[in-house]
Coordinates of C-alpha atoms in Angstrom, one line a residue:
Chain A
M819 CA 82.0 107.7 63.9
T820 CA 79.4 105.1 65.0
T821 CA 75.9 106.3 65.6
D822 CA 74.4 103.5 67.4
T823 CA 74.0 105.0 70.9
R824 CA 72.6 108.3 69.5
T825 CA 68.8 108.6 69.6
D826 CA 66.7 110.7 67.3
P827 CA 64.7 113.3 69.2
A828 CA 62.3 113.9 66.4
Q829 CA 60.9 110.3 66.3
P830 CA 60.4 109.4 70.0
G831 CA 59.1 105.9 70.4
L832 CA 59.9 104.4 66.9
L833 CA 63.4 103.3 68.1
P834 CA 64.3 102.3 71.5
D835 CA 66.8 104.5 73.3
G836 CA 70.3 103.9 73.5
R837 CA 70.6 101.7 76.6
T838 CA 67.7 99.5 75.7
R839 CA 69.0 98.9 72.3
T840 CA 72.3 98.0 73.6
L841 CA 70.6 95.5 76.0
L842 CA 68.6 94.1 73.3
L843 CA 71.7 93.8 71.0
A844 CA 73.6 92.0 74.0
A845 CA 70.6 89.7 74.4
A846 CA 70.4 88.8 70.9
G847 CA 74.2 88.4 70.8
F848 CA 74.1 86.0 73.7
A849 CA 71.3 84.0 72.1
V850 CA 73.4 83.6 68.9
A851 CA 76.4 82.7 71.0
V852 CA 74.5 79.9 72.7
A853 CA 72.8 78.5 69.7
A854 CA 75.8 78.8 67.4
P855 CA 77.8 75.7 68.5
H856 CA 74.5 73.6 68.4
V857 CA 73.4 74.8 64.9
L858 CA 76.8 74.8 63.2
Y859 CA 79.8 72.7 63.5
P860 CA 81.6 73.9 66.7
V861 CA 85.0 73.8 65.1
F862 CA 83.8 76.0 62.3
V863 CA 82.5 78.5 64.6
M864 CA 85.6 78.5 66.6
K865 CA 87.6 79.1 63.4
V866 CA 85.4 82.0 62.4
L867 CA 86.0 83.6 65.9
C868 CA 89.7 83.1 65.8
F869 CA 90.0 84.7 62.2
A870 CA 87.5 87.4 63.4
L871 CA 89.9 88.3 66.3
F872 CA 92.8 88.2 63.7
A873 CA 91.1 90.5 61.2
C874 CA 89.9 92.9 64.0
A875 CA 93.4 93.2 65.1
F876 CA 94.7 93.9 61.7
N877 CA 91.8 96.4 61.3
L878 CA 92.9 98.2 64.4
L879 CA 96.1 99.3 62.5
L880 CA 94.8 99.8 59.1
G881 CA 91.3 101.2 59.9
F882 CA 92.2 103.4 62.7
A883 CA 95.8 104.3 62.3
G884 CA 96.0 104.0 58.4
L885 CA 98.8 101.7 58.5
L886 CA 98.6 98.7 56.1
S887 CA 100.5 95.8 57.6
F888 CA 101.2 92.8 55.0
G889 CA 102.9 90.7 57.6
H890 CA 100.3 90.0 60.3
A891 CA 100.8 86.3 59.8
A892 CA 104.0 86.6 61.5
F893 CA 102.2 87.3 64.7
F894 CA 99.3 85.0 64.2
G895 CA 101.4 82.1 63.1
G896 CA 104.4 82.8 65.3
A897 CA 102.1 82.9 68.3
A898 CA 100.6 79.5 67.3
Y899 CA 104.1 78.0 67.3
V900 CA 104.9 79.5 70.6
S901 CA 101.6 78.4 72.3
A902 CA 101.7 75.0 70.6
H903 CA 105.3 74.5 71.7
A904 CA 104.5 75.6 75.3
A905 CA 101.5 73.4 75.6
K906 CA 103.0 70.3 74.1
V907 CA 106.7 70.4 75.2
W908 CA 106.6 72.6 78.3
G909 CA 103.2 71.2 79.5
F910 CA 101.7 74.6 79.9
P911 CA 98.0 74.8 80.7
P912 CA 95.9 76.4 78.0
E913 CA 95.7 79.8 79.7
L914 CA 99.4 80.1 80.0
A915 CA 100.0 78.7 76.5
I916 CA 97.7 81.3 75.1
L917 CA 99.4 84.0 77.2
A918 CA 102.8 82.9 76.1
G919 CA 101.8 83.0 72.4
T920 CA 100.3 86.6 73.0
A921 CA 103.4 87.8 74.6
S922 CA 105.8 86.4 71.9
A923 CA 103.6 88.1 69.3
A924 CA 103.8 91.4 71.4
M925 CA 107.6 91.2 71.4
T926 CA 107.9 90.4 67.7
G927 CA 105.4 93.3 67.1
L928 CA 107.5 95.6 69.2
L929 CA 110.6 94.8 67.1
F930 CA 108.9 94.8 63.7
G931 CA 107.0 98.0 64.5
W932 CA 110.1 99.7 65.7
L933 CA 111.6 99.0 62.3
A934 CA 108.5 99.4 60.0
I935 CA 107.2 103.0 61.4
R936 CA 110.3 104.5 60.0
R937 CA 108.5 104.5 56.6
Q938 CA 105.0 105.2 55.5
G939 CA 102.4 104.0 53.2
I940 CA 103.5 101.5 50.5
Y941 CA 106.9 101.1 52.1
F942 CA 105.4 100.3 55.4
A943 CA 103.5 97.4 53.7
M944 CA 106.6 96.0 51.9
I945 CA 108.7 96.1 55.0
T946 CA 106.2 94.3 57.2
L947 CA 105.7 91.8 54.2
A948 CA 109.5 91.1 54.2
L949 CA 109.8 90.8 57.9
S950 CA 107.1 88.4 58.1
Q951 CA 108.7 86.4 55.4
M952 CA 111.7 86.1 57.5
V953 CA 109.6 84.6 60.3
F954 CA 108.3 82.1 57.7
F955 CA 111.8 81.0 56.9
L956 CA 112.7 80.7 60.6
A957 CA 109.7 78.7 61.2
L958 CA 110.8 76.5 58.1
Q959 CA 114.4 76.1 59.6
L960 CA 114.3 76.3 63.4
P961 CA 114.5 72.9 65.1
F962 CA 111.4 73.3 67.5
T963 CA 108.9 74.2 64.7
G964 CA 108.9 70.8 63.0
G965 CA 109.6 72.0 59.5
E966 CA 107.0 71.1 57.0
D967 CA 104.9 69.1 59.5
G968 CA 104.5 71.9 62.1
I969 CA 103.7 71.1 65.6
Q970 CA 101.0 68.5 65.6
A971 CA 98.8 66.9 68.4
V972 CA 98.9 69.8 70.6
P973 CA 97.1 69.0 73.9
R974 CA 94.2 71.3 74.6
G975 CA 94.8 70.8 78.3
V976 CA 92.6 71.9 81.3
L977 CA 91.7 75.4 81.7
F978 CA 92.6 76.8 85.1
G979 CA 92.9 73.2 86.3
L980 CA 89.1 73.0 86.1
V981 CA 87.5 72.7 82.7
D982 CA 88.7 69.9 80.4
L983 CA 89.0 71.6 76.8
N984 CA 88.7 68.3 75.0
D985 CA 84.8 68.8 75.4
P986 CA 84.0 70.9 72.3
L987 CA 81.6 73.1 74.1
A988 CA 84.1 74.0 76.8
M989 CA 86.6 74.8 74.2
Y990 CA 83.9 76.8 72.4
W991 CA 83.1 79.1 75.4
T992 CA 86.8 79.5 76.1
V993 CA 87.3 80.7 72.5
L994 CA 84.3 82.9 72.8
G995 CA 85.7 84.5 76.0
V996 CA 89.2 85.1 74.7
C997 CA 87.8 86.6 71.4
L998 CA 85.3 88.7 73.4
F999 CA 88.1 90.1 75.5
G1000 CA 90.0 90.9 72.3
F1001 CA 87.1 92.7 70.8
A1002 CA 86.6 94.6 74.1
V1003 CA 90.0 95.8 74.1
I1004 CA 89.8 97.0 70.4
R1005 CA 86.6 98.9 71.2
R1006 CA 88.0 100.5 74.3
A1007 CA 91.2 101.4 72.5
V1008 CA 89.2 102.8 69.5
H1009 CA 86.9 105.0 71.6
S1010 CA 89.8 106.2 73.9
P1011 CA 91.8 109.4 73.6
F1012 CA 94.5 107.1 72.3
G1013 CA 92.3 106.0 69.5
Q1014 CA 91.3 109.7 68.7
V1015 CA 95.1 110.4 68.3
L1016 CA 95.4 107.4 66.0
K1017 CA 92.6 108.7 63.8
A1018 CA 94.3 112.2 63.7
I1019 CA 97.5 110.5 62.4
R1020 CA 95.5 108.5 59.8
E1021 CA 93.9 111.6 58.5
N1022 CA 96.7 113.9 58.7
E1023 CA 100.1 112.9 60.3
P1024 CA 102.0 116.3 59.8
R1025 CA 99.2 118.0 61.5
A1026 CA 99.1 115.6 64.4
I1027 CA 102.9 116.2 64.9
S1028 CA 102.4 119.9 64.7
L1029 CA 99.8 119.7 67.6
G1030 CA 102.5 118.1 69.7
Y1031 CA 102.0 114.4 69.5
R1032 CA 104.7 112.1 69.2
T1033 CA 103.1 110.1 66.6
E1034 CA 105.8 107.4 66.4
R1035 CA 105.0 106.4 70.0
Y1036 CA 101.3 106.1 69.1
K1037 CA 101.9 104.2 66.0
L1038 CA 104.2 101.8 67.8
L1039 CA 101.8 101.2 70.6
A1040 CA 99.0 100.5 68.1
F1041 CA 101.3 98.2 66.2
V1042 CA 102.2 96.3 69.4
L1043 CA 98.6 96.1 70.6
S1044 CA 97.5 94.8 67.1
A1045 CA 100.3 92.3 66.9
A1046 CA 99.6 91.0 70.4
L1047 CA 95.8 90.5 69.6
A1048 CA 96.6 88.9 66.2
G1049 CA 99.0 86.5 68.4
M1050 CA 96.2 85.9 70.7
A1051 CA 93.9 84.7 67.8
G1052 CA 96.8 82.5 66.5
A1053 CA 97.6 81.0 69.9
T1054 CA 93.9 80.1 70.5
K1055 CA 93.7 78.7 67.0
A1056 CA 96.6 76.5 67.7
L1057 CA 94.8 75.1 70.6
V1058 CA 91.4 74.7 68.8
F1059 CA 93.0 72.7 65.8
Q1060 CA 95.7 71.4 68.0
L1061 CA 98.1 72.3 65.2
A1062 CA 100.6 75.1 64.4
S1063 CA 101.9 74.7 60.8
L1064 CA 103.6 76.7 58.1
T1065 CA 100.3 77.9 56.6
D1066 CA 99.8 80.1 59.6
V1067 CA 103.0 82.1 58.8
T1068 CA 102.7 82.5 55.0
W1069 CA 102.0 85.8 53.5
Q1070 CA 98.9 84.4 52.1
M1071 CA 97.6 84.3 55.6
S1072 CA 98.3 88.0 55.9
G1073 CA 96.5 88.5 52.9
E1074 CA 93.5 86.8 54.3
A1075 CA 93.4 89.4 57.1
V1076 CA 93.4 92.1 54.6
L1077 CA 90.6 90.5 52.6
M1078 CA 88.4 90.0 55.5
T1079 CA 88.8 93.5 56.7
L1080 CA 88.3 94.9 53.3
L1081 CA 85.2 92.8 52.6
G1082 CA 83.6 93.6 55.9
G1083 CA 84.6 97.3 55.9
V1084 CA 87.9 98.9 56.8
G1085 CA 87.7 101.2 59.8
T1086 CA 84.4 99.7 61.1
L1087 CA 84.3 97.7 64.3
A1088 CA 82.1 94.9 63.1
G1089 CA 83.3 94.8 59.6
P1090 CA 86.2 92.4 60.1
V1091 CA 84.0 89.9 62.0
V1092 CA 81.4 89.9 59.2
G1093 CA 84.3 89.5 56.6
A1094 CA 85.9 86.7 58.6
A1095 CA 82.6 84.8 58.8
L1096 CA 82.1 85.1 54.9
V1097 CA 85.5 84.4 54.0
V1098 CA 85.8 81.2 56.3
T1099 CA 82.4 80.1 55.0
L1100 CA 83.3 80.6 51.5
Q1101 CA 86.5 78.7 51.8
N1102 CA 84.8 75.7 53.4
H1103 CA 82.3 75.7 50.6
L1104 CA 84.9 76.0 47.7
A1105 CA 87.3 73.3 49.4
D1106 CA 85.0 70.6 48.0
S1107 CA 84.0 72.1 44.8
G1108 CA 87.1 72.1 42.7
V1109 CA 87.0 75.8 42.2
P1110 CA 90.4 77.2 42.9
V1111 CA 90.1 79.2 46.2
T1112 CA 92.8 81.6 45.4
V1113 CA 91.2 82.8 42.3
V1114 CA 88.0 83.5 44.0
T1115 CA 89.8 85.2 46.7
G1116 CA 91.7 87.4 44.3
F1117 CA 88.5 88.2 42.4
I1118 CA 86.9 89.3 45.6
F1119 CA 89.8 91.6 46.1
V1120 CA 89.5 93.1 42.8
V1121 CA 85.8 93.7 43.1
C1122 CA 86.0 95.2 46.7
V1123 CA 88.8 97.5 45.7
L1124 CA 87.2 98.7 42.5
L1125 CA 83.5 98.9 43.4
F1126 CA 83.0 98.3 47.1
R1127 CA 85.7 100.0 49.0
R1128 CA 83.5 100.8 52.1
G1129 CA 82.8 97.1 52.6
I1130 CA 79.7 95.4 53.7
V1131 CA 79.4 97.0 57.2
G1132 CA 80.9 100.3 56.0
E1133 CA 78.2 100.4 53.2
I1134 CA 75.4 99.8 55.7
E1135 CA 76.7 102.4 58.1
H1136 CA 76.9 104.9 55.2
R1137 CA 73.4 104.4 54.0
L1138 CA 72.1 104.6 57.6
R1139 CA 74.0 107.9 58.2
R1140 CA 72.7 109.4 54.9
R1141 CA 69.0 108.5 55.7
A1142 CA 69.3 109.9 59.3
P1143 CA 68.8 113.6 59.4
Chain B
M85 CA 144.6 81.9 49.4
L86 CA 140.9 81.1 49.3
D87 CA 141.6 77.7 50.6
L88 CA 142.7 79.4 53.9
L89 CA 139.0 80.3 54.4
G90 CA 138.2 76.6 54.3
V91 CA 136.1 77.0 51.1
P92 CA 137.1 75.4 47.8
P93 CA 137.4 78.0 45.1
Q94 CA 134.9 76.0 42.9
A95 CA 132.2 76.2 45.4
L96 CA 132.9 80.0 46.1
F97 CA 132.7 81.0 42.4
G98 CA 129.9 78.7 41.7
Q99 CA 127.9 80.4 44.3
L100 CA 129.0 83.9 43.3
L101 CA 127.8 83.2 39.8
L102 CA 124.5 81.9 41.1
G103 CA 124.4 85.2 43.2
L104 CA 125.1 87.2 40.2
I105 CA 122.3 85.5 38.2
N106 CA 119.8 86.0 41.1
G107 CA 121.1 89.6 41.4
S108 CA 120.4 90.1 37.6
F109 CA 116.7 89.0 38.3
Y110 CA 116.4 91.2 41.3
A111 CA 117.8 94.0 39.3
L112 CA 115.4 93.5 36.3
L113 CA 112.3 93.1 38.6
S114 CA 113.1 96.0 41.0
L115 CA 113.8 98.2 38.1
G116 CA 110.4 97.5 36.7
L117 CA 108.8 98.2 40.0
A118 CA 110.8 101.4 40.4
V119 CA 109.8 102.6 37.0
I120 CA 106.1 101.8 37.7
F121 CA 106.1 103.3 41.1
G122 CA 107.8 106.4 39.8
M123 CA 105.0 107.1 37.4
L124 CA 101.9 105.5 38.9
N125 CA 102.7 105.7 42.7
V126 CA 101.5 101.9 42.8
I127 CA 103.6 99.2 44.0
N128 CA 102.8 96.4 41.6
M129 CA 102.1 93.3 43.8
A130 CA 101.4 91.4 40.4
H131 CA 105.1 91.7 39.4
G132 CA 106.0 88.2 40.5
A133 CA 102.8 86.8 38.9
L134 CA 103.7 88.5 35.5
Y135 CA 107.2 87.2 35.8
M136 CA 105.8 83.8 36.1
V137 CA 103.4 84.5 33.1
G138 CA 106.5 85.5 31.1
A139 CA 108.2 82.2 31.6
F140 CA 104.9 80.4 31.0
V141 CA 104.4 82.2 27.6
A142 CA 107.9 80.9 26.7
W143 CA 107.1 77.4 27.7
L144 CA 103.7 77.6 25.9
L145 CA 105.2 79.1 22.6
L146 CA 107.7 76.1 22.7
T147 CA 105.2 73.3 23.4
K148 CA 102.2 74.5 21.5
F149 CA 103.7 76.3 18.5
G150 CA 107.3 74.9 18.4
L151 CA 108.7 78.6 18.7
G152 CA 112.0 78.3 20.5
Y153 CA 113.8 80.6 23.0
W154 CA 114.8 83.4 20.7
W155 CA 111.2 83.9 19.5
A156 CA 110.2 83.8 23.1
L157 CA 112.7 86.3 24.3
G158 CA 110.8 88.8 21.9
L159 CA 107.3 87.6 22.0
A160 CA 106.8 86.8 25.8
P161 CA 107.6 90.3 26.9
L162 CA 105.4 91.8 24.3
A163 CA 102.5 89.5 25.5
V164 CA 103.0 90.4 29.2
G165 CA 103.3 94.1 28.3
A166 CA 100.1 93.8 26.3
L167 CA 98.4 92.1 29.4
G168 CA 99.9 95.0 31.5
L169 CA 98.3 97.7 29.3
V170 CA 94.9 95.9 29.5
L171 CA 95.1 95.8 33.3
E172 CA 96.2 99.4 33.6
R173 CA 93.4 100.7 31.2
G174 CA 90.8 98.4 32.5
L175 CA 91.3 98.3 36.3
L176 CA 94.3 100.3 37.8
R177 CA 93.3 103.5 36.2
H178 CA 90.1 103.8 38.3
L179 CA 92.2 103.9 41.4
Y180 CA 94.5 106.9 40.8
S181 CA 92.2 109.4 42.6
V182 CA 92.0 107.3 45.9
D183 CA 94.6 106.1 48.4
H184 CA 97.6 104.5 46.8
L185 CA 97.2 101.5 49.0
Y186 CA 94.1 100.5 47.0
G187 CA 96.4 100.1 44.0
L188 CA 98.6 97.8 46.1
L189 CA 95.5 95.7 47.2
L190 CA 94.2 95.5 43.6
T191 CA 97.5 94.2 42.2
F192 CA 97.5 91.8 45.0
G193 CA 94.2 90.5 44.1
L194 CA 95.4 90.2 40.5
A195 CA 98.5 88.2 41.6
L196 CA 96.3 85.7 43.4
M197 CA 93.8 85.4 40.4
I198 CA 96.8 84.9 37.9
E199 CA 98.8 82.6 40.2
G200 CA 95.7 80.6 41.3
G201 CA 94.5 80.3 37.7
F202 CA 97.8 78.8 36.4
R203 CA 98.1 76.5 39.4
H204 CA 94.6 75.3 38.7
V205 CA 95.5 74.5 35.0
Y206 CA 99.1 73.3 35.3
G207 CA 99.3 72.1 38.9
V208 CA 102.3 72.9 41.2
S209 CA 105.0 70.9 39.7
G210 CA 107.6 72.7 37.5
Q211 CA 108.0 72.2 33.7
A212 CA 111.5 71.9 32.4
Y213 CA 112.5 74.4 29.6
P214 CA 115.7 73.5 27.5
I215 CA 118.7 75.7 27.0
P216 CA 118.8 77.0 23.6
D217 CA 121.4 75.1 21.4
L218 CA 123.5 78.2 20.9
L219 CA 124.1 78.6 24.5
R220 CA 124.8 75.0 25.6
G221 CA 128.1 74.0 27.1
G222 CA 130.6 76.1 29.0
T223 CA 133.9 77.8 29.0
N224 CA 136.7 76.9 31.4
L225 CA 137.9 80.2 32.9
G226 CA 140.8 78.4 34.6
F227 CA 139.3 78.8 38.2
M228 CA 135.8 77.6 37.4
V229 CA 133.6 76.4 34.5
L230 CA 131.2 79.1 33.2
P231 CA 128.1 77.6 31.7
S232 CA 127.4 79.7 28.6
Y233 CA 123.7 80.2 29.3
R234 CA 124.4 81.6 32.8
G235 CA 126.9 84.0 31.5
W236 CA 124.4 85.0 28.7
V237 CA 121.7 85.8 31.4
V238 CA 124.0 88.1 33.3
V239 CA 125.2 89.9 30.3
F240 CA 121.8 90.3 28.7
A241 CA 120.0 91.2 31.8
L242 CA 122.7 94.0 32.7
A243 CA 122.5 95.2 29.1
V244 CA 118.6 95.6 29.3
C245 CA 119.1 97.2 32.8
F246 CA 121.6 99.8 31.5
G247 CA 119.6 100.4 28.4
T248 CA 116.5 101.2 30.3
W249 CA 118.6 103.6 32.5
F250 CA 120.0 105.3 29.4
A251 CA 116.4 105.5 27.9
I252 CA 115.1 107.2 31.1
E253 CA 118.0 109.3 32.0
R254 CA 119.4 110.4 28.6
T255 CA 116.8 110.4 26.1
R256 CA 114.0 113.0 25.1
L257 CA 111.3 110.4 25.8
G258 CA 112.9 109.7 29.1
S259 CA 113.0 113.3 30.0
R260 CA 109.4 113.6 29.4
L261 CA 108.7 110.6 31.5
R262 CA 110.7 112.2 34.4
A263 CA 109.0 115.5 34.0
A264 CA 105.6 113.7 34.2
T265 CA 106.6 111.8 37.3
E266 CA 107.5 115.1 39.0
N267 CA 104.5 117.1 37.8
P268 CA 101.9 115.4 35.7
A269 CA 99.4 118.3 35.5
L270 CA 102.1 120.6 34.1
V271 CA 103.3 118.2 31.6
Q272 CA 99.8 117.5 30.5
A273 CA 99.4 121.3 29.9
F274 CA 102.4 121.1 27.5
G275 CA 100.4 118.9 25.3
I276 CA 101.9 115.5 26.3
D277 CA 99.5 112.6 26.6
V278 CA 100.2 111.7 30.1
P279 CA 97.6 109.0 30.7
R280 CA 99.0 107.3 27.6
M281 CA 102.4 107.6 29.1
V282 CA 101.2 106.1 32.4
S283 CA 99.9 103.1 30.5
L284 CA 102.9 102.6 28.5
T285 CA 105.0 102.9 31.6
Y286 CA 103.0 100.1 33.3
G287 CA 103.3 98.0 30.1
F288 CA 107.0 98.5 29.9
G289 CA 107.5 97.7 33.6
V290 CA 105.7 94.5 33.5
A291 CA 107.3 93.5 30.2
L292 CA 110.6 93.7 32.0
A293 CA 109.1 91.2 34.5
G294 CA 108.1 89.1 31.5
L295 CA 111.6 89.2 30.1
A296 CA 113.0 88.1 33.4
G297 CA 110.6 85.2 33.3
V298 CA 111.9 84.1 30.0
L299 CA 115.4 84.4 31.1
A300 CA 114.8 82.4 34.2
A301 CA 112.7 79.6 32.5
P302 CA 115.9 77.5 31.4
I303 CA 117.5 77.9 34.8
Y304 CA 114.6 77.4 37.2
Q305 CA 111.7 75.3 36.3
V306 CA 108.5 76.9 34.9
S307 CA 106.1 76.7 37.7
P308 CA 103.1 78.7 38.7
M309 CA 104.6 79.7 42.1
M310 CA 108.0 80.6 40.8
G311 CA 107.3 84.3 41.2
T312 CA 105.7 84.3 44.8
N313 CA 108.6 84.0 47.0
L314 CA 111.0 85.9 44.6
I315 CA 108.9 89.0 44.6
I316 CA 109.0 89.3 48.4
V317 CA 112.8 89.4 48.2
V318 CA 112.6 92.0 45.5
F319 CA 110.3 94.1 47.6
A320 CA 113.1 94.0 50.4
V321 CA 115.6 94.9 47.6
V322 CA 113.5 97.9 46.8
V323 CA 113.2 99.0 50.5
I324 CA 117.0 98.8 50.7
G325 CA 117.7 100.6 47.5
G326 CA 115.0 103.1 47.8
M327 CA 112.8 103.7 44.6
G328 CA 114.2 107.1 43.8
S329 CA 117.0 106.1 41.4
I330 CA 117.0 103.7 38.6
L331 CA 120.7 103.1 38.9
G332 CA 120.4 102.5 42.5
A333 CA 117.7 99.7 41.9
I334 CA 120.1 97.9 39.5
L335 CA 123.2 98.2 41.7
T336 CA 121.2 97.2 44.9
G337 CA 119.8 94.1 43.1
I338 CA 123.1 92.9 41.9
G339 CA 124.9 93.6 45.2
L340 CA 122.3 91.7 47.2
G341 CA 122.4 88.7 44.8
L342 CA 126.1 88.6 45.3
L343 CA 125.7 89.0 49.0
E344 CA 123.1 86.0 49.2
G345 CA 125.6 83.9 47.1
L346 CA 128.5 84.5 49.7
T347 CA 126.0 83.8 52.5
K348 CA 125.2 80.3 50.7
V349 CA 129.0 79.6 50.9
F350 CA 129.9 80.7 54.5
Y351 CA 126.6 80.3 56.4
P352 CA 123.9 78.5 54.3
E353 CA 121.4 78.5 57.0
A354 CA 121.0 82.3 56.8
S355 CA 120.9 82.5 53.0
N356 CA 117.1 82.8 52.9
I357 CA 117.0 85.6 55.5
V358 CA 120.1 87.7 54.8
V359 CA 118.3 90.1 52.5
F360 CA 115.6 90.7 55.2
V361 CA 118.3 91.3 57.8
I362 CA 120.2 93.7 55.6
M363 CA 116.7 95.5 55.1
A364 CA 116.4 95.8 58.8
V365 CA 119.9 97.2 59.2
V366 CA 119.4 99.7 56.3
L367 CA 116.0 101.0 57.9
L368 CA 117.9 101.6 61.1
L369 CA 120.8 103.5 59.5
K370 CA 119.3 105.0 56.5
P371 CA 115.5 104.8 56.6
A372 CA 115.1 106.2 53.1
G373 CA 117.0 103.5 51.5
L374 CA 120.6 103.6 50.1
F375 CA 119.7 105.6 47.0
G376 CA 116.3 107.0 48.1
R377 CA 115.2 110.4 49.0
E378 CA 113.2 111.1 52.2
R379 CA 109.6 112.3 51.1

């Protein structure tokens, strides 16, 4: 699907060849990563990164397996609670707290996915939404979650016993590392034979079954992977903001992952990152302006669905592909 | 006998009545969802928002125009239905040729806009809506006191549900509707205006939601967020019942309302999640839903 490593033999020299271009992109990315926390407010950049990973994890399911989950907040917020509790009450170091959150999200994902993949399409969306609402009520009522207050003042701790994460830059590089790891996993999964089977299921599930694939297993694995990565994003977010709260498990949070992915481009690798950056920026600006955020969010939804279904990155890729011979 | 269970009969019947009322709302809302889904293949995420709009129209009629409950009972569903027609003609119509999930996303966006708009104007706190004079007071049934308004809600909601069932399953218009659900192209070829039927179906489905909103106004407070959490429970109801059958949607709605009421008596902590747990169990035993067809 992506054409970024293919070179055009008809026009040698105009564009650098694949490897050089990848290196150039990597260098540019590295420069941006170094500059970002100095140019922008570090917590803002970390928030964007966490949401970008969250949206990418969601997009793995929607964009590559064609499954619309409306309950990803359960994994994102559930993992935030687990990692916050592990760091604060059990005294886990940050790396183990994030790991605990991720593992809990994977387990929840296994359970929810096992139930939800029994139905397709619209029903799948409704089932995941209902199951995540159950997690919301559990978070509201269970003793360890702190009810309406959530878990506050979560210690960031010392990474591997060496790096004190109370330093914003250290925290930033940790978040960047976690998120890059997540993106790498997603990229690897999408370009693997496993990812190809997922795309086959998305395009035509009966045909994939007739070719001998046990599509349920592929869908379940994709669901668990997506849930685990969404959980990793949520667990990291809990450490960044030192807070796990009910907001993280509401269905509106699931809606945000959908919005970021839709705006950036469903089924593109970079789309959710672009979408997350835009949506978080927008929310930050609107927060002080008095314009109701939900109305604007809803409006973007409507416009994207009606006029802009490829999303930003999807539209760019589409134009580039059409121009190329 | 009931005292043996350690529950005073007053509490038990009180909760069962509340369950029956909730069940009536579930039935009205899931009925509307099922009718819309049957015709448009769209799950209407804006259903909860339009239920809220119905309640607000009733409240505005009362406070701005002095028109009381009985006016609202007629006018609010019409207003919500008209809004539905506009939304279908203006927006939803353009999505029938693409993946059905886009319809879900569009209506989700609409729900956010409607609820966000009302919250911006009216704030999050609820507005009280008085019970109409005719239905004040209650009747002593011997084992409990039945407030007249609550009895009225149950009876009226059930009457509307079964009226809808009758109209769809037993009348000429309903048979055309069902035919158009099965095979729109063929029905169109017979000279029936299917696009208009689709619009009217959506309008009718959301009008049911508006009606439920009016019925709910005197029981719950009129607030912008009254539909959000309710609609997720209704989605679970729809998954449990399956959207294949009208009667199934009604029965599932009422049954789950009652079950929720019972849970409130015997194990209140679980009352919020009991519907979702039942949904999980039904998915394990009968994935297509209790009244659904595999497809």
